[in-house]
CSV table of C-alpha atoms in Angstrom, one decimal:
chain,number,residue,atom,x,y,z
A,195,UNK,CA,0.0,0.0,-0.1
A,196,UNK,CA,1.2,3.5,-0.8
A,197,UNK,CA,1.8,5.1,2.6
A,198,UNK,CA,-0.1,8.2,1.7
A,199,UNK,CA,-3.3,6.1,1.4
A,200,UNK,CA,-3.0,5.7,5.2
A,201,UNK,CA,-3.5,9.5,5.7
A,202,UNK,CA,-6.8,10.3,7.5
A,203,UNK,CA,-9.4,10.7,4.9
A,204,UNK,CA,-10.5,14.2,5.8
A,205,UNK,CA,-7.0,15.4,6.0
A,206,UNK,CA,-6.0,13.8,2.8
A,207,UNK,CA,-8.9,15.5,1.0
A,208,UNK,CA,-7.8,18.9,2.2
A,209,UNK,CA,-4.2,18.0,1.4
A,210,UNK,CA,-5.1,17.2,-2.3
A,211,UNK,CA,-6.8,20.5,-2.5
A,212,UNK,CA,-3.8,22.2,-1.1
A,213,UNK,CA,-1.4,20.7,-3.4
A,214,UNK,CA,-3.7,21.7,-6.5
A,215,UNK,CA,-3.4,25.3,-5.2
A,216,UNK,CA,0.4,25.4,-4.2
A,217,UNK,CA,2.0,22.7,-6.1
A,218,UNK,CA,2.6,18.9,-5.7
A,219,UNK,CA,5.3,19.5,-3.0
A,220,UNK,CA,3.2,22.1,-1.1
A,221,UNK,CA,5.0,25.0,0.6
A,222,UNK,CA,7.9,22.9,1.5
A,223,UNK,CA,8.7,22.6,-2.3
A,224,UNK,CA,9.4,26.3,-2.4
A,225,UNK,CA,13.2,26.4,-1.8
A,226,UNK,CA,13.5,30.2,-1.5
A,227,UNK,CA,12.7,30.9,2.2
A,228,UNK,CA,11.5,34.5,1.6
A,229,UNK,CA,9.3,33.4,-1.2
A,230,UNK,CA,7.9,30.6,0.9
A,231,UNK,CA,7.1,33.2,3.7
A,232,UNK,CA,5.3,35.4,1.2
A,233,UNK,CA,3.2,32.5,-0.1
A,234,UNK,CA,2.4,31.3,3.3
A,235,UNK,CA,1.3,34.7,4.4
A,236,UNK,CA,-0.8,35.1,1.2
A,237,UNK,CA,-2.5,31.8,1.8
A,238,UNK,CA,-3.3,32.7,5.3
A,239,UNK,CA,-5.0,35.9,4.3
A,240,UNK,CA,-5.2,39.1,6.4
A,241,UNK,CA,-5.1,39.0,10.2
A,242,UNK,CA,-6.7,41.9,12.1
A,243,UNK,CA,-5.8,40.9,15.7
A,244,UNK,CA,-8.3,41.8,18.3
A,245,UNK,CA,-8.5,41.3,21.9
A,246,UNK,CA,-4.8,41.2,22.2
A,247,UNK,CA,-2.3,43.1,24.3
A,248,UNK,CA,1.2,43.6,23.2
A,249,UNK,CA,4.2,43.7,25.3
A,250,UNK,CA,8.0,44.2,24.6
A,251,UNK,CA,10.8,42.6,26.8
A,252,UNK,CA,14.5,43.2,26.6
A,253,UNK,CA,16.8,40.5,25.1
A,254,UNK,CA,20.5,40.4,25.6
A,255,UNK,CA,22.4,41.4,22.6
A,256,UNK,CA,19.2,41.8,20.5
A,257,UNK,CA,16.1,44.0,20.0
A,258,UNK,CA,13.3,43.6,22.5
A,259,UNK,CA,11.1,40.6,21.8
A,260,UNK,CA,7.4,41.1,21.4
A,261,UNK,CA,4.9,39.0,23.2
A,262,UNK,CA,1.2,39.0,22.3
A,263,UNK,CA,-1.1,38.3,25.3
A,264,UNK,CA,-4.7,36.9,25.0
A,265,UNK,CA,-7.1,36.7,27.8
A,266,UNK,CA,-10.1,34.4,28.1
A,267,UNK,CA,-13.5,35.9,28.5
A,268,UNK,CA,-13.7,34.2,32.0
A,269,UNK,CA,-10.2,35.3,33.0
A,270,UNK,CA,-9.7,36.2,36.7
A,271,UNK,CA,-6.8,37.6,38.6
A,272,UNK,CA,-3.8,35.3,38.9
A,273,UNK,CA,-4.9,33.1,35.9
A,274,UNK,CA,-2.7,30.1,34.6
A,275,UNK,CA,-0.7,31.1,31.7
A,276,UNK,CA,0.3,29.1,28.4
A,277,UNK,CA,3.4,30.5,26.9
A,278,UNK,CA,3.0,29.6,23.2
A,279,UNK,CA,5.7,29.3,20.6
A,280,UNK,CA,4.6,29.1,17.0
A,281,UNK,CA,5.8,26.7,14.4
A,282,UNK,CA,7.4,27.2,10.8
A,283,UNK,CA,10.5,25.2,10.7
A,284,UNK,CA,12.5,28.0,12.4
A,285,UNK,CA,12.3,29.9,9.2
A,286,UNK,CA,8.7,31.0,8.7
A,287,UNK,CA,5.6,31.7,10.7
A,288,UNK,CA,4.8,34.4,13.3
A,289,UNK,CA,2.9,35.1,16.4
A,290,UNK,CA,0.4,37.3,14.4
A,291,UNK,CA,0.0,34.5,11.8
A,292,UNK,CA,-1.1,32.1,14.6
A,293,UNK,CA,-3.6,34.7,16.1
A,294,UNK,CA,-6.7,32.7,15.6
A,295,UNK,CA,-5.2,29.5,17.1
A,296,UNK,CA,-3.9,31.4,20.2
A,297,UNK,CA,-7.2,33.2,20.8
A,298,UNK,CA,-9.1,29.9,20.5
A,299,UNK,CA,-6.6,28.2,22.8
A,300,UNK,CA,-7.2,31.0,25.5
A,301,UNK,CA,-10.9,30.7,25.3
A,302,UNK,CA,-10.9,26.8,25.3
A,303,UNK,CA,-8.6,26.5,28.4
A,304,UNK,CA,-9.5,29.7,30.3
A,305,UNK,CA,-5.9,30.4,30.6
A,306,UNK,CA,-3.9,33.5,29.6
A,307,UNK,CA,-2.0,32.8,26.4
A,308,UNK,CA,1.3,34.6,25.8
A,309,UNK,CA,2.6,34.1,22.2
A,310,UNK,CA,6.1,35.1,21.4
A,311,UNK,CA,7.3,36.8,18.2
A,312,UNK,CA,10.8,35.2,17.9
A,313,UNK,CA,13.5,36.0,15.2
A,314,UNK,CA,13.7,33.6,12.2
A,315,UNK,CA,16.6,31.9,10.5
A,316,UNK,CA,18.6,32.2,8.3
A,317,UNK,CA,18.8,36.0,8.9
A,318,UNK,CA,18.9,35.2,12.7
A,319,UNK,CA,20.7,31.9,13.3
A,320,UNK,CA,20.9,30.1,16.6
A,321,UNK,CA,20.7,31.1,19.4
A,322,UNK,CA,18.5,34.1,18.3
A,323,UNK,CA,15.2,32.4,18.4
A,324,UNK,CA,16.1,30.7,21.7
A,325,UNK,CA,17.2,33.9,23.2
A,326,UNK,CA,13.9,35.7,22.2
A,327,UNK,CA,11.8,32.7,23.6
A,328,UNK,CA,13.6,32.5,26.9
A,329,UNK,CA,13.6,36.5,27.3
A,330,UNK,CA,9.8,36.5,26.6
A,331,UNK,CA,9.2,33.7,29.2
A,332,UNK,CA,11.3,35.7,31.9
A,333,UNK,CA,9.6,38.9,31.0
A,334,UNK,CA,6.1,37.5,31.4
A,335,UNK,CA,6.8,35.7,34.5
A,336,UNK,CA,8.6,38.6,35.9
A,337,UNK,CA,5.7,40.9,35.5
A,338,UNK,CA,3.1,38.3,36.5
A,339,UNK,CA,1.4,40.5,39.0
A,340,UNK,CA,0.9,43.2,36.6
A,341,UNK,CA,-0.2,40.9,33.8
A,342,UNK,CA,-2.5,39.0,36.2
A,343,UNK,CA,-1.0,35.5,35.7
A,344,UNK,CA,0.0,32.9,38.2
A,345,UNK,CA,3.7,32.4,37.8
A,346,UNK,CA,3.4,28.9,39.5
A,347,UNK,CA,1.0,27.8,36.9
A,348,UNK,CA,2.8,28.6,33.7
A,349,UNK,CA,3.2,26.1,31.0
A,350,UNK,CA,5.0,25.9,27.6
A,351,UNK,CA,3.1,25.0,24.5
A,352,UNK,CA,5.0,24.7,21.1
A,353,UNK,CA,4.2,23.3,17.8
A,354,UNK,CA,6.7,21.9,15.3
A,355,UNK,CA,9.6,24.1,15.4
A,356,UNK,CA,8.0,25.8,18.4
A,357,UNK,CA,7.8,22.4,20.1
A,358,UNK,CA,11.7,22.1,19.7
A,359,UNK,CA,12.0,25.7,21.0
A,360,UNK,CA,9.7,24.9,23.9
A,361,UNK,CA,11.8,21.8,24.9
A,362,UNK,CA,15.0,24.0,24.6
A,363,UNK,CA,13.5,26.8,26.8
A,364,UNK,CA,12.7,24.1,29.5
A,365,UNK,CA,16.2,22.9,29.3
A,366,UNK,CA,17.7,26.3,29.5
A,367,UNK,CA,15.5,27.4,32.4
A,368,UNK,CA,16.3,24.3,34.4
A,369,UNK,CA,20.1,24.9,33.9
A,370,UNK,CA,20.0,28.7,34.6
A,371,UNK,CA,17.6,28.4,37.5
A,372,UNK,CA,15.1,30.4,35.6
A,373,UNK,CA,11.2,30.6,35.7
A,374,UNK,CA,9.5,27.7,37.1
A,375,UNK,CA,7.6,25.8,34.4
A,376,UNK,CA,4.8,23.8,35.5
A,377,UNK,CA,4.1,21.8,32.3
A,378,UNK,CA,5.2,21.6,28.6
A,379,UNK,CA,3.1,20.5,25.6
A,380,UNK,CA,5.1,19.6,22.6
A,381,UNK,CA,3.0,19.2,19.5
A,382,UNK,CA,4.8,17.4,16.6
A,383,UNK,CA,8.1,18.7,17.9
A,384,UNK,CA,11.1,19.5,15.7
A,385,UNK,CA,13.9,18.1,18.0
A,386,UNK,CA,16.6,16.3,15.9
A,387,UNK,CA,18.9,18.1,13.5
A,388,UNK,CA,20.1,14.8,12.0
A,389,UNK,CA,16.7,14.0,10.3
A,390,UNK,CA,17.9,10.3,9.9
A,391,UNK,CA,15.2,8.4,11.8
A,392,UNK,CA,13.1,5.9,9.8
A,393,UNK,CA,10.1,8.2,10.0
A,394,UNK,CA,12.0,11.2,8.9
A,395,UNK,CA,13.2,9.2,5.7
A,396,UNK,CA,9.7,7.4,5.2
A,397,UNK,CA,7.1,10.0,6.2
A,398,UNK,CA,7.9,12.7,3.7
A,399,UNK,CA,6.8,13.9,0.3
A,400,UNK,CA,3.2,14.2,1.0
A,401,UNK,CA,3.1,17.8,0.2
A,402,UNK,CA,2.8,19.1,3.8
A,403,UNK,CA,6.4,19.1,5.1
A,404,UNK,CA,9.3,17.3,3.7
A,405,UNK,CA,12.8,15.9,4.9
A,406,UNK,CA,14.4,18.1,2.3
A,407,UNK,CA,12.7,21.2,3.6
A,408,UNK,CA,13.4,20.1,7.2
A,409,UNK,CA,17.2,19.7,6.5
A,410,UNK,CA,17.2,23.1,4.8
A,411,UNK,CA,15.6,24.6,7.9
A,412,UNK,CA,18.3,23.1,10.2
A,413,UNK,CA,21.1,24.3,7.9
A,414,UNK,CA,19.5,27.8,8.1
A,415,UNK,CA,19.4,27.7,11.9
A,416,UNK,CA,22.8,26.1,12.6
A,417,UNK,CA,25.0,27.5,9.8
A,418,UNK,CA,28.4,26.0,9.8
A,419,UNK,CA,27.7,23.8,12.9
A,420,UNK,CA,25.1,21.9,10.8
A,421,UNK,CA,26.3,18.2,10.6
A,422,UNK,CA,28.8,18.5,13.3
A,423,UNK,CA,29.2,17.5,16.9
A,424,UNK,CA,29.2,21.2,17.8
A,425,UNK,CA,25.5,21.4,17.9
A,426,UNK,CA,24.2,22.4,21.3
A,427,UNK,CA,21.3,20.5,23.0
A,428,UNK,CA,19.6,23.9,23.4
A,429,UNK,CA,19.5,24.1,19.6
A,430,UNK,CA,18.5,20.5,19.0
A,431,UNK,CA,17.0,19.1,22.3
A,432,UNK,CA,17.3,15.5,20.9
A,433,UNK,CA,21.0,15.8,21.6
A,434,UNK,CA,20.4,16.5,25.3
A,435,UNK,CA,21.7,13.7,27.5
A,436,UNK,CA,20.4,14.8,30.9
A,437,UNK,CA,16.6,15.2,30.9
A,438,UNK,CA,16.2,15.0,34.6
A,439,UNK,CA,14.3,17.8,36.5
A,440,UNK,CA,12.3,18.9,33.4
A,441,UNK,CA,8.5,19.6,33.9
A,442,UNK,CA,5.8,17.0,33.3
A,443,UNK,CA,5.4,16.7,29.6
A,444,UNK,CA,2.7,16.0,26.9
A,445,UNK,CA,3.7,14.9,23.4
A,446,UNK,CA,1.6,14.3,20.5
A,447,UNK,CA,2.4,13.4,16.9
A,448,UNK,CA,0.9,11.6,13.9
A,449,UNK,CA,2.1,8.1,13.0
A,450,UNK,CA,2.8,9.5,9.5
A,451,UNK,CA,4.6,12.5,10.7
A,452,UNK,CA,8.4,12.8,9.8
A,453,UNK,CA,8.9,13.8,13.5
A,454,UNK,CA,7.3,10.7,14.9
A,455,UNK,CA,10.4,8.8,15.8
A,456,UNK,CA,12.2,11.8,17.4
A,457,UNK,CA,9.1,12.7,19.4
A,458,UNK,CA,8.6,9.2,20.7
A,459,UNK,CA,12.3,8.8,21.6
A,460,UNK,CA,12.3,12.0,23.5
A,461,UNK,CA,9.1,10.9,25.4
A,462,UNK,CA,10.8,7.7,26.2
A,463,UNK,CA,14.1,9.3,27.5
A,464,UNK,CA,12.0,11.8,29.5
A,465,UNK,CA,10.2,8.8,31.2
A,466,UNK,CA,13.6,7.2,31.9
A,467,UNK,CA,14.7,10.4,33.4
A,468,UNK,CA,11.8,10.3,36.0
A,469,UNK,CA,9.7,13.0,34.2
A,470,UNK,CA,6.0,12.4,34.0
A,471,UNK,CA,5.0,11.9,30.3
A,472,UNK,CA,1.8,11.6,28.4
A,473,UNK,CA,2.4,10.5,24.7
A,474,UNK,CA,-0.2,10.2,21.9
A,475,UNK,CA,0.6,8.9,18.5
A,476,UNK,CA,-2.3,9.3,16.1
A,477,UNK,CA,-2.8,6.8,13.2
A,478,UNK,CA,-3.5,8.7,9.9
A,479,UNK,CA,-1.8,12.0,11.2
A,480,UNK,CA,0.7,13.8,9.2
A,481,UNK,CA,2.9,16.8,9.9
A,482,UNK,CA,0.8,20.0,9.5
A,483,UNK,CA,-2.4,18.1,9.1
A,484,UNK,CA,-4.2,20.1,11.7
A,485,UNK,CA,-3.5,23.3,9.8
A,486,UNK,CA,-4.8,21.8,6.6
A,487,UNK,CA,-8.1,20.4,8.1
A,488,UNK,CA,-8.7,21.9,11.6
A,489,UNK,CA,-12.2,20.8,11.7
A,490,UNK,CA,-11.5,17.0,10.7
A,491,UNK,CA,-12.9,14.7,13.3
A,492,UNK,CA,-9.3,13.5,14.1
A,493,UNK,CA,-8.1,17.0,14.8
A,494,UNK,CA,-11.1,17.9,16.8
A,495,UNK,CA,-10.3,14.9,18.9
A,496,UNK,CA,-6.6,15.8,19.3
A,497,UNK,CA,-7.4,19.3,20.4
A,498,UNK,CA,-9.8,17.9,23.0
A,499,UNK,CA,-7.2,15.7,24.5
A,500,UNK,CA,-4.8,18.7,24.6
A,501,UNK,CA,-7.3,21.0,26.3
A,502,UNK,CA,-8.2,18.3,28.8
A,503,UNK,CA,-4.4,17.7,29.6
A,504,UNK,CA,-3.9,21.6,30.0
A,505,UNK,CA,-6.9,21.8,32.3
A,506,UNK,CA,-5.5,18.9,34.5
A,507,UNK,CA,-2.0,20.4,34.7
A,508,UNK,CA,-2.7,24.1,35.0
A,509,UNK,CA,-6.4,24.4,36.2
A,510,UNK,CA,-6.9,21.3,38.4
A,511,UNK,CA,-9.5,23.0,40.6
A,512,UNK,CA,-11.9,23.3,37.7
A,513,UNK,CA,-13.5,20.7,35.4
A,514,UNK,CA,-12.5,20.5,31.8
A,515,UNK,CA,-15.1,21.7,29.2
């Protein structure tokens, strides 16, 4: 059987439409990164953010980082906070582009959501994005009273490249004695710069995200360190050898996602290190499938599990919706 025939039916229908619009290889087939950004923004359409606060925080050796803050309608003083890191392979995407997602996340979880606008590669290679994400987190938690959030109930939420950055922020915060992180949720996380696992080789070419685009992104992020032993575990968390002391972790990934094996391996090693882990591997799921078909039954179910986990971790005193 052609592996693409195992893709969830609703997701595959939207993927076929997407490829007709963009080309057989999807956005990942556009090798020129600025052009890929332009095309992605064009497809997303205009965004007019409402119900959002904007805060800027200082970054060592860089311009201030901007964080967008979303409040649920039922927000109270000292609400839990979800620190959201968008995806895009380290080279595309934006907090503004994920506005609708973060607004819905705030309303669904009754948590304050803080979404960081980090710098992108290749113009800003490692550690620029990590510096921005860490500075945004320290800024938000450092002003928690003013912002009305509970610094003891702050969780990380990262998708794809954002999942890799969230894992790196957790490592960095542990090692620097930084902000306390109550929970981390890693959604199809981009963790391994070597891109050599069986799933990275097999689960590619569907038109959503490819191994070739993934390697190009790691090259853009790492520059001359790509392919060497000099790569830091803060750049590629799959390289971390000590995972003790990290926050309880939720990981989900599709079984047809090229990041499947690195996500499962990271979950296994976290568990070996004594970290409580909840892992979901979804049959028929591909990388980016939720963006393609957000209302597919599979993706509604996936979001339901995530929201329930966030309620349990950050709002244990209230029942999940």
